[in-house]
Short mmCIF file of C-alpha atoms in Angstrom, two decimals:
data_model
loop_
_atom_site.label_atom_id
_atom_site.label_comp_id
_atom_site.label_asym_id
_atom_site.label_seq_id
_atom_site.Cartn_x
_atom_site.Cartn_y
_atom_site.Cartn_z
CA UNK A 1 -40.62 -143.46 -203.60
CA UNK A 2 -43.57 -144.10 -201.28
CA UNK A 3 -42.74 -144.13 -197.55
CA UNK A 4 -44.76 -146.11 -195.02
CA UNK A 5 -44.69 -146.53 -191.25
CA UNK A 6 -44.26 -150.10 -190.02
CA UNK A 7 -43.55 -149.37 -186.37
CA UNK A 8 -44.60 -146.66 -183.93
CA UNK A 9 -43.78 -146.32 -180.25
CA UNK A 10 -44.94 -143.57 -177.95
CA UNK A 11 -44.48 -142.54 -174.31
CA UNK A 12 -46.36 -139.54 -172.88
CA UNK A 13 -48.06 -138.53 -169.66
CA UNK A 14 -51.01 -140.63 -170.92
CA UNK A 15 -48.90 -143.76 -170.46
CA UNK A 16 -46.38 -146.05 -172.10
CA UNK A 17 -47.26 -147.55 -175.47
CA UNK A 18 -49.78 -147.18 -178.29
CA UNK A 19 -52.75 -148.71 -176.43
CA UNK A 20 -52.56 -146.52 -173.31
CA UNK A 21 -52.00 -143.39 -175.36
CA UNK A 22 -54.71 -144.14 -177.93
CA UNK A 23 -57.23 -144.58 -175.14
CA UNK A 24 -56.15 -141.35 -173.45
CA UNK A 25 -56.17 -139.22 -176.60
CA UNK A 26 -59.41 -140.68 -177.95
CA UNK A 27 -61.18 -139.89 -174.68
CA UNK A 28 -59.57 -136.48 -174.25
CA UNK A 29 -58.02 -137.39 -170.91
CA UNK A 30 -56.00 -134.61 -169.23
CA UNK A 31 -52.80 -136.06 -167.76
CA UNK A 32 -51.28 -132.87 -166.33
CA UNK A 33 -50.28 -133.54 -162.72
CA UNK A 34 -48.12 -132.17 -159.87
CA UNK A 35 -44.41 -132.46 -160.63
CA UNK A 36 -42.46 -135.10 -158.71
CA UNK A 37 -39.18 -135.38 -160.68
CA UNK A 38 -37.84 -132.16 -159.13
CA UNK A 39 -38.79 -129.68 -156.42
CA UNK A 40 -41.18 -127.17 -158.00
CA UNK A 41 -42.24 -125.54 -154.74
CA UNK A 42 -40.52 -122.24 -155.60
CA UNK A 43 -41.92 -122.11 -159.15
CA UNK A 44 -44.94 -120.07 -160.18
CA UNK A 45 -46.42 -123.19 -161.83
CA UNK A 46 -46.11 -126.62 -160.23
CA UNK A 47 -47.70 -129.04 -162.71
CA UNK A 48 -46.62 -130.70 -165.96
CA UNK A 49 -47.28 -133.66 -168.24
CA UNK A 50 -44.96 -135.95 -166.29
CA UNK A 51 -44.49 -139.56 -167.42
CA UNK A 52 -44.91 -142.34 -164.88
CA UNK A 53 -41.88 -144.46 -165.79
CA UNK A 54 -42.32 -148.22 -165.33
CA UNK A 55 -40.31 -149.90 -162.55
CA UNK A 56 -38.01 -151.55 -165.09
CA UNK A 57 -37.00 -150.90 -168.68
CA UNK A 58 -37.71 -153.51 -171.37
CA UNK A 59 -34.95 -155.99 -172.06
CA UNK A 60 -32.35 -154.79 -174.58
CA UNK A 61 -28.74 -155.58 -175.48
CA UNK A 62 -27.47 -152.90 -173.10
CA UNK A 63 -25.30 -154.20 -170.28
CA UNK A 64 -26.65 -153.72 -166.74
CA UNK A 65 -23.87 -151.16 -166.19
CA UNK A 66 -24.93 -149.07 -169.22
CA UNK A 67 -28.61 -149.43 -168.38
CA UNK A 68 -27.99 -148.03 -164.88
CA UNK A 69 -26.32 -144.97 -166.39
CA UNK A 70 -29.26 -144.01 -168.59
CA UNK A 71 -30.71 -140.59 -167.81
CA UNK A 72 -34.44 -139.89 -167.86
CA UNK A 73 -34.42 -138.72 -171.48
CA UNK A 74 -32.63 -141.87 -172.62
CA UNK A 75 -35.16 -144.04 -170.80
CA UNK A 76 -38.09 -142.29 -172.48
CA UNK A 77 -36.46 -142.71 -175.88
CA UNK A 78 -35.63 -146.37 -175.24
CA UNK A 79 -39.20 -147.17 -174.17
CA UNK A 80 -40.67 -145.62 -177.33
CA UNK A 81 -38.04 -147.24 -179.56
CA UNK A 82 -38.62 -150.68 -178.04
CA UNK A 83 -42.26 -150.61 -179.12
CA UNK A 84 -41.49 -149.30 -182.62
CA UNK A 85 -38.61 -151.74 -183.15
CA UNK A 86 -40.55 -154.85 -182.22
CA UNK A 87 -43.66 -153.71 -184.06
CA UNK A 88 -41.66 -153.19 -187.24
CA UNK A 89 -40.05 -156.64 -187.16
CA UNK A 90 -36.72 -155.14 -188.23
CA UNK A 91 -33.44 -156.99 -187.74
CA UNK A 92 -30.16 -155.31 -186.71
CA UNK A 93 -27.90 -154.07 -189.51
CA UNK A 94 -24.77 -151.97 -189.97
CA UNK A 95 -26.37 -149.30 -192.15
CA UNK A 96 -29.55 -148.19 -190.39
CA UNK A 97 -29.79 -144.38 -190.23
CA UNK A 98 -31.19 -142.77 -187.09
CA UNK A 99 -32.71 -139.27 -187.18
CA UNK A 100 -33.88 -137.85 -183.86
CA UNK A 101 -35.20 -134.49 -182.70
CA UNK A 102 -34.67 -133.02 -179.25
CA UNK A 103 -34.34 -129.64 -177.61
CA UNK A 104 -32.97 -130.56 -174.18
CA UNK A 105 -31.20 -133.86 -174.82
CA UNK A 106 -29.52 -134.88 -171.58
CA UNK A 107 -30.23 -131.54 -169.90
CA UNK A 108 -30.87 -133.16 -166.52
CA UNK A 109 -27.24 -134.33 -166.53
CA UNK A 110 -26.01 -130.85 -167.43
CA UNK A 111 -28.16 -129.49 -164.65
CA UNK A 112 -26.68 -131.96 -162.15
CA UNK A 113 -23.15 -131.08 -163.34
CA UNK A 114 -23.82 -127.39 -162.78
CA UNK A 115 -25.28 -127.92 -159.31
CA UNK A 116 -22.32 -129.98 -158.18
CA UNK A 117 -19.84 -127.54 -159.71
CA UNK A 118 -21.44 -124.66 -157.82
CA UNK A 119 -22.16 -126.40 -154.51
CA UNK A 120 -19.01 -128.55 -154.20
CA UNK A 121 -16.53 -127.14 -156.73
CA UNK A 122 -13.64 -129.32 -155.53
CA UNK A 123 -15.56 -132.58 -155.96
CA UNK A 124 -15.39 -134.15 -159.41
CA UNK A 125 -17.12 -137.41 -158.57
CA UNK A 126 -19.44 -138.41 -161.41
CA UNK A 127 -18.73 -135.25 -163.40
CA UNK A 128 -16.93 -136.89 -166.37
CA UNK A 129 -19.88 -139.25 -166.88
CA UNK A 130 -22.31 -136.33 -166.79
CA UNK A 131 -20.27 -134.47 -169.41
CA UNK A 132 -20.07 -137.42 -171.81
CA UNK A 133 -23.72 -138.42 -171.45
CA UNK A 134 -25.02 -134.86 -171.59
CA UNK A 135 -24.32 -134.72 -175.32
CA UNK A 136 -27.47 -135.35 -177.34
CA UNK A 137 -25.96 -138.06 -179.53
CA UNK A 138 -25.42 -140.23 -176.45
CA UNK A 139 -29.11 -141.12 -176.26
CA UNK A 140 -29.01 -142.18 -179.92
CA UNK A 141 -25.88 -144.26 -179.35
CA UNK A 142 -27.58 -145.97 -176.40
CA UNK A 143 -30.48 -146.71 -178.71
CA UNK A 144 -28.23 -148.28 -181.34
CA UNK A 145 -26.36 -150.34 -178.73
CA UNK A 146 -29.64 -151.45 -177.16
CA UNK A 147 -30.94 -152.96 -180.38
CA UNK A 148 -27.69 -153.99 -181.97
CA UNK A 149 -27.61 -151.85 -185.10
CA UNK A 150 -25.23 -149.22 -186.46
CA UNK A 151 -25.47 -146.45 -189.00
CA UNK A 152 -25.32 -142.68 -189.42
CA UNK A 153 -26.85 -140.65 -186.59
CA UNK A 154 -28.44 -137.24 -187.16
CA UNK A 155 -29.65 -135.11 -184.25
CA UNK A 156 -31.93 -132.17 -185.05
CA UNK A 157 -32.29 -129.46 -182.41
CA UNK A 158 -34.57 -126.87 -183.99
CA UNK A 159 -36.59 -125.76 -180.98
CA UNK A 160 -40.12 -127.18 -180.79
CA UNK A 161 -40.16 -128.16 -184.48
CA UNK A 162 -37.34 -130.66 -183.86
CA UNK A 163 -39.44 -133.84 -183.73
CA UNK A 164 -41.40 -132.99 -186.88
CA UNK A 165 -38.18 -131.92 -188.63
CA UNK A 166 -36.60 -135.27 -187.73
CA UNK A 167 -39.53 -137.25 -189.12
CA UNK A 168 -39.58 -135.06 -192.22
CA UNK A 169 -35.85 -135.44 -192.79
CA UNK A 170 -36.10 -139.22 -192.38
CA UNK A 171 -39.00 -139.26 -194.85
CA UNK A 172 -36.90 -137.34 -197.37
CA UNK A 173 -34.02 -139.83 -196.99
CA UNK A 174 -36.30 -142.75 -197.84
CA UNK A 175 -38.34 -140.92 -200.47
CA UNK A 176 -35.22 -139.87 -202.37
CA UNK A 177 -33.73 -143.37 -202.28
CA UNK A 178 -30.86 -142.52 -199.93
CA UNK A 179 -31.99 -145.21 -197.47
CA UNK A 180 -34.49 -148.05 -197.57
CA UNK A 181 -35.41 -147.60 -193.94
CA UNK A 182 -34.81 -145.05 -191.19
CA UNK A 183 -35.53 -145.05 -187.46
CA UNK A 184 -36.76 -141.60 -186.47
CA UNK A 185 -38.57 -139.67 -183.79
CA UNK A 186 -38.11 -137.26 -180.92
CA UNK A 187 -37.59 -137.20 -177.18
CA UNK A 188 -37.30 -134.78 -174.27
CA UNK A 189 -37.48 -135.13 -170.50
CA UNK A 190 -38.59 -132.66 -167.87
CA UNK A 191 -35.73 -130.87 -166.17
CA UNK A 192 -35.82 -128.16 -163.53
CA UNK A 193 -33.56 -125.88 -165.57
CA UNK A 194 -35.80 -125.91 -168.65
CA UNK A 195 -38.99 -125.71 -166.60
CA UNK A 196 -37.70 -122.71 -164.65
CA UNK A 197 -36.79 -121.00 -167.90
CA UNK A 198 -40.30 -121.30 -169.31
CA UNK A 199 -41.72 -120.31 -165.93
CA UNK A 200 -39.55 -117.17 -165.80
CA UNK A 201 -40.79 -116.22 -169.28
CA UNK A 202 -44.32 -116.55 -167.85
CA UNK A 203 -45.11 -118.83 -170.77
CA UNK A 204 -46.63 -121.50 -168.49
CA UNK A 205 -50.31 -121.41 -167.66
CA UNK A 206 -51.03 -120.67 -163.99
CA UNK A 207 -54.54 -122.07 -164.49
CA UNK A 208 -55.03 -124.72 -167.19
CA UNK A 209 -53.62 -125.17 -170.69
CA UNK A 210 -56.51 -124.26 -173.03
CA UNK A 211 -55.37 -124.16 -176.68
CA UNK A 212 -57.47 -121.87 -178.91
CA UNK A 213 -59.54 -120.67 -175.96
CA UNK A 214 -60.36 -116.97 -175.92
CA UNK A 215 -59.02 -116.79 -172.34
CA UNK A 216 -55.93 -118.97 -172.80
CA UNK A 217 -53.01 -117.94 -170.62
CA UNK A 218 -50.09 -120.23 -171.38
CA UNK A 219 -48.79 -123.70 -172.06
CA UNK A 220 -48.13 -126.75 -169.93
CA UNK A 221 -44.78 -128.49 -170.28
CA UNK A 222 -44.63 -132.23 -170.84
CA UNK A 223 -42.13 -134.96 -171.58
CA UNK A 224 -41.91 -138.19 -173.49
CA UNK A 225 -40.70 -139.85 -176.63
CA UNK A 226 -42.02 -141.10 -179.96
CA UNK A 227 -40.20 -143.30 -182.46
CA UNK A 228 -41.25 -144.40 -185.95
CA UNK A 229 -39.90 -147.06 -188.29
CA UNK A 230 -40.05 -145.66 -191.84
CA UNK A 231 -39.33 -147.73 -194.92
CA UNK A 232 -40.10 -147.94 -198.62
CA UNK A 233 -43.45 -149.42 -199.55
CA UNK A 234 -41.58 -151.93 -201.72
CA UNK A 235 -39.50 -153.21 -198.81
CA UNK A 236 -42.53 -153.38 -196.50
CA UNK A 237 -44.42 -155.44 -199.07
CA UNK A 238 -41.45 -157.71 -199.71
CA UNK A 239 -41.34 -158.71 -196.07
CA UNK A 240 -45.12 -158.69 -195.65
CA UNK A 241 -44.93 -156.10 -192.88
CA UNK A 242 -47.96 -154.58 -191.19
CA UNK A 243 -48.31 -151.02 -192.47
CA UNK A 244 -49.66 -148.49 -189.99
CA UNK A 245 -49.92 -145.55 -192.38
CA UNK A 246 -48.14 -143.57 -195.06
CA UNK A 247 -46.30 -140.25 -194.80
CA UNK A 248 -47.01 -138.33 -197.97
CA UNK A 249 -45.85 -134.75 -197.37
CA UNK A 250 -43.46 -132.58 -195.40
CA UNK A 251 -42.80 -128.88 -195.42
CA UNK A 252 -40.53 -126.60 -193.40
CA UNK A 253 -40.06 -122.84 -193.27
CA UNK A 254 -38.45 -120.21 -191.07
CA UNK A 255 -39.68 -116.63 -190.62
CA UNK A 256 -36.88 -115.33 -188.31
CA UNK A 257 -39.48 -112.85 -187.08
CA UNK A 258 -38.61 -112.86 -183.36
CA UNK A 259 -36.71 -114.98 -180.85
CA UNK A 260 -39.86 -116.22 -179.11
CA UNK A 261 -42.88 -114.68 -180.86
CA UNK A 262 -44.37 -116.08 -184.08
CA UNK A 263 -45.23 -113.84 -187.00
CA UNK A 264 -48.71 -112.46 -186.23
CA UNK A 265 -50.19 -113.72 -189.51
CA UNK A 266 -48.31 -117.02 -189.41
CA UNK A 267 -46.38 -116.45 -192.64
CA UNK A 268 -43.87 -119.29 -192.16
CA UNK A 269 -46.57 -121.61 -190.82
CA UNK A 270 -48.57 -120.93 -193.97
CA UNK A 271 -45.47 -121.63 -196.08
CA UNK A 272 -44.77 -124.97 -194.35
CA UNK A 273 -48.40 -126.10 -194.78
CA UNK A 274 -48.37 -125.15 -198.45
CA UNK A 275 -45.06 -126.93 -199.04
CA UNK A 276 -46.30 -130.11 -197.35
CA UNK A 277 -49.47 -130.10 -199.43
CA UNK A 278 -47.51 -129.55 -202.63
CA UNK A 279 -45.28 -132.55 -201.94
CA UNK A 280 -48.26 -134.67 -200.93
CA UNK A 281 -50.26 -133.62 -203.98
CA UNK A 282 -53.30 -132.72 -201.88
CA UNK A 283 -55.42 -129.63 -201.33
CA UNK A 284 -56.80 -128.27 -198.04
CA UNK A 285 -60.24 -129.67 -198.92
CA UNK A 286 -58.78 -133.21 -198.73
CA UNK A 287 -57.39 -132.83 -195.20
CA UNK A 288 -59.77 -134.51 -192.76
CA UNK A 289 -58.03 -133.52 -189.52
CA UNK A 290 -55.38 -131.09 -188.29
CA UNK A 291 -53.37 -131.81 -185.16
CA UNK A 292 -52.40 -128.24 -184.40
CA UNK A 293 -49.25 -127.02 -182.69
CA UNK A 294 -51.73 -125.30 -180.36
CA UNK A 295 -49.63 -124.55 -177.29
CA UNK A 296 -52.23 -122.46 -175.46
CA UNK A 297 -50.17 -119.27 -175.48
CA UNK A 298 -51.99 -116.14 -176.70
CA UNK A 299 -49.62 -115.32 -179.58
CA UNK A 300 -48.92 -118.85 -180.83
CA UNK A 301 -52.54 -119.88 -181.17
CA UNK A 302 -53.65 -116.66 -182.87
CA UNK A 303 -50.77 -116.93 -185.38
CA UNK A 304 -51.57 -120.57 -186.12
CA UNK A 305 -55.27 -119.78 -186.47
CA UNK A 306 -54.42 -117.04 -188.97
CA UNK A 307 -52.19 -119.44 -190.92
CA UNK A 308 -54.84 -122.18 -191.05
CA UNK A 309 -57.53 -119.68 -192.09
CA UNK A 310 -55.32 -118.33 -194.88
CA UNK A 311 -54.19 -121.80 -196.01
CA UNK A 312 -57.64 -123.40 -196.09
CA UNK A 313 -59.65 -120.37 -197.21
CA UNK A 314 -63.29 -121.25 -197.79
CA UNK A 315 -62.62 -124.85 -196.68
CA UNK A 316 -61.44 -123.85 -193.18
CA UNK A 317 -64.83 -124.25 -191.53
CA UNK A 318 -65.05 -127.88 -192.68
CA UNK A 319 -61.70 -129.01 -191.24
CA UNK A 320 -61.72 -130.35 -187.67
CA UNK A 321 -58.76 -129.15 -185.59
CA UNK A 322 -57.52 -130.04 -182.12
CA UNK A 323 -54.45 -129.70 -179.94
CA UNK A 324 -53.45 -132.77 -177.97
CA UNK A 325 -51.08 -130.64 -175.88
CA UNK A 326 -54.12 -129.89 -173.73
CA UNK A 327 -53.82 -133.42 -172.33
CA UNK A 328 -50.08 -134.06 -172.13
CA UNK A 329 -48.42 -130.66 -172.25
CA UNK A 330 -45.82 -129.47 -174.72
CA UNK A 331 -43.13 -132.14 -175.12
CA UNK A 332 -40.74 -129.71 -176.85
CA UNK A 333 -38.43 -131.72 -179.16
CA UNK A 334 -40.63 -134.81 -178.81
CA UNK A 335 -43.88 -133.00 -179.58
CA UNK A 336 -43.80 -133.18 -183.38
CA UNK A 337 -42.91 -136.88 -183.48
CA UNK A 338 -45.55 -137.74 -180.87
CA UNK A 339 -48.18 -135.83 -182.83
CA UNK A 340 -47.29 -137.78 -185.98
CA UNK A 341 -48.00 -140.96 -184.01
CA UNK A 342 -51.27 -139.48 -182.73
CA UNK A 343 -52.29 -138.76 -186.32
CA UNK A 344 -51.46 -142.37 -187.19
CA UNK A 345 -53.77 -143.47 -184.37
CA UNK A 346 -56.57 -141.22 -185.60
CA UNK A 347 -56.21 -142.47 -189.18
CA UNK A 348 -55.88 -146.12 -188.27
CA UNK A 349 -58.71 -146.19 -185.73
CA UNK A 350 -60.88 -143.44 -187.29
CA UNK A 351 -61.43 -141.04 -184.41
CA UNK A 352 -60.49 -137.46 -183.64
CA UNK A 353 -58.74 -136.53 -180.37
CA UNK A 354 -60.49 -133.65 -178.60
CA UNK A 355 -59.17 -130.49 -176.98
CA UNK A 356 -61.17 -131.25 -173.86
CA UNK A 357 -60.02 -128.21 -171.86
CA UNK A 358 -61.51 -125.73 -174.32
CA UNK A 359 -64.23 -123.52 -172.84
CA UNK A 360 -64.73 -120.49 -175.10
CA UNK A 361 -63.30 -120.87 -178.63
CA UNK A 362 -61.35 -117.87 -179.87
CA UNK A 363 -63.41 -116.07 -182.56
CA UNK A 364 -60.20 -115.88 -184.63
CA UNK A 365 -60.55 -119.60 -185.36
CA UNK A 366 -62.32 -120.00 -188.67
CA UNK A 367 -62.31 -123.77 -188.22
CA UNK A 368 -64.13 -126.31 -186.08
CA UNK A 369 -62.32 -127.31 -182.88
CA UNK A 370 -62.87 -130.90 -181.73
CA UNK A 371 -64.09 -130.65 -178.12
CA UNK A 372 -65.34 -134.17 -177.33
CA UNK A 373 -64.52 -137.74 -178.39
CA UNK A 374 -65.51 -138.03 -182.04
CA UNK A 375 -65.64 -140.89 -184.54
CA UNK A 376 -64.79 -139.78 -188.06
CA UNK A 377 -63.82 -141.02 -191.51
CA UNK A 378 -60.41 -139.50 -192.18
CA UNK A 379 -58.18 -140.15 -195.18
CA UNK A 380 -55.53 -137.45 -194.66
CA UNK A 381 -54.26 -135.85 -191.45
CA UNK A 382 -51.92 -132.88 -191.11
CA UNK A 383 -49.85 -131.95 -188.08
CA UNK A 384 -48.07 -128.66 -187.39
CA UNK A 385 -45.03 -128.00 -185.21
CA UNK A 386 -43.63 -124.52 -184.60
CA UNK A 387 -40.68 -123.39 -182.52
CA UNK A 388 -38.82 -120.44 -181.06
CA UNK A 389 -36.87 -118.48 -183.63
CA UNK A 390 -39.50 -118.99 -186.31
CA UNK A 391 -38.99 -122.71 -187.04
CA UNK A 392 -42.08 -124.25 -188.66
CA UNK A 393 -42.74 -127.80 -189.86
CA UNK A 394 -45.75 -129.64 -191.26
CA UNK A 395 -46.21 -133.37 -191.86
CA UNK A 396 -49.09 -134.96 -193.80
CA UNK A 397 -50.13 -138.60 -193.39
CA UNK A 398 -52.51 -140.83 -195.31
CA UNK A 399 -54.61 -143.66 -193.96
CA UNK A 400 -53.54 -147.16 -194.96
CA UNK A 401 -56.61 -149.22 -195.73
#
């Protein structure tokens, strides 16, 4: 069963919606800025890919009372879903599956619960609401209520591969005939607790996030959401829907090498890329662009470079690669889904997003790194997502002419 994308919504530090993000990624704009959503004055690093939320959310079926209770993560998800939903032209139903990836879910609510419990342990005001909305499925339930549909909800929390895993799982549901359409994607919001954790690991760059740079020194955290409407090609044609692109392959693998460090030679990354290509029926020579996981940390980028070199072999030098995390930071559970949408943009509009912060490419990279805005003819794009604990996922997309 062929699976196509008929709706795509995205929210990142570049802006809200396809247009703002396409312009930012095409031009290589860096949207890392000082943090305002919490006090970062005591942190080693004080910048992130923070989203400028609009003054009001788009109109949905949520009551004003429920809308006021939405946490930051739910708002990011709702904004991305609103664009995808209306672009797809779907109508509400009682059997629409939702598959979402996240790592933090409603972490800001859990953080607020903890602060109140420590600072004023005898006050329980607002605590029950924080507990109930902290659970990751709550954002998905808000989504379903907002657009008036119901169906099975699956939440995937597999570290930084979560968003790509969610899209891949949704693709498998449609491809195998278990559903005609699935709403999928990923979301995560900045929270002080998560930020402080990465900062304490010294995983954040104290200078500038520079994926695949010989002098890279860490990642930048970001936030946002990306949602895709996937359906069978047959259904899309029946309703004369606008098709944005086709997902043709997905692979996942786990190396269980280390809690935070990837395998030095990228064994599981290599396995996920091979698996995705096998399902897509393509070879490395057919891939016209790779949106790399490319976090900017020394170990991640060298492992991914090794995996790409091994996977592509003699074709590696001909494949353009970039990491869009240089412009928006690492969106954790939302990253993989957002990068699928970015690949859709590149395929649909025929350009390659640059890694504009790159200064001195790491000699380990046997491939060409896109460093400036570039027009290109691309038929297939591949995107990688890797996470703590050895989680690896790869998605392959094809241009829809």
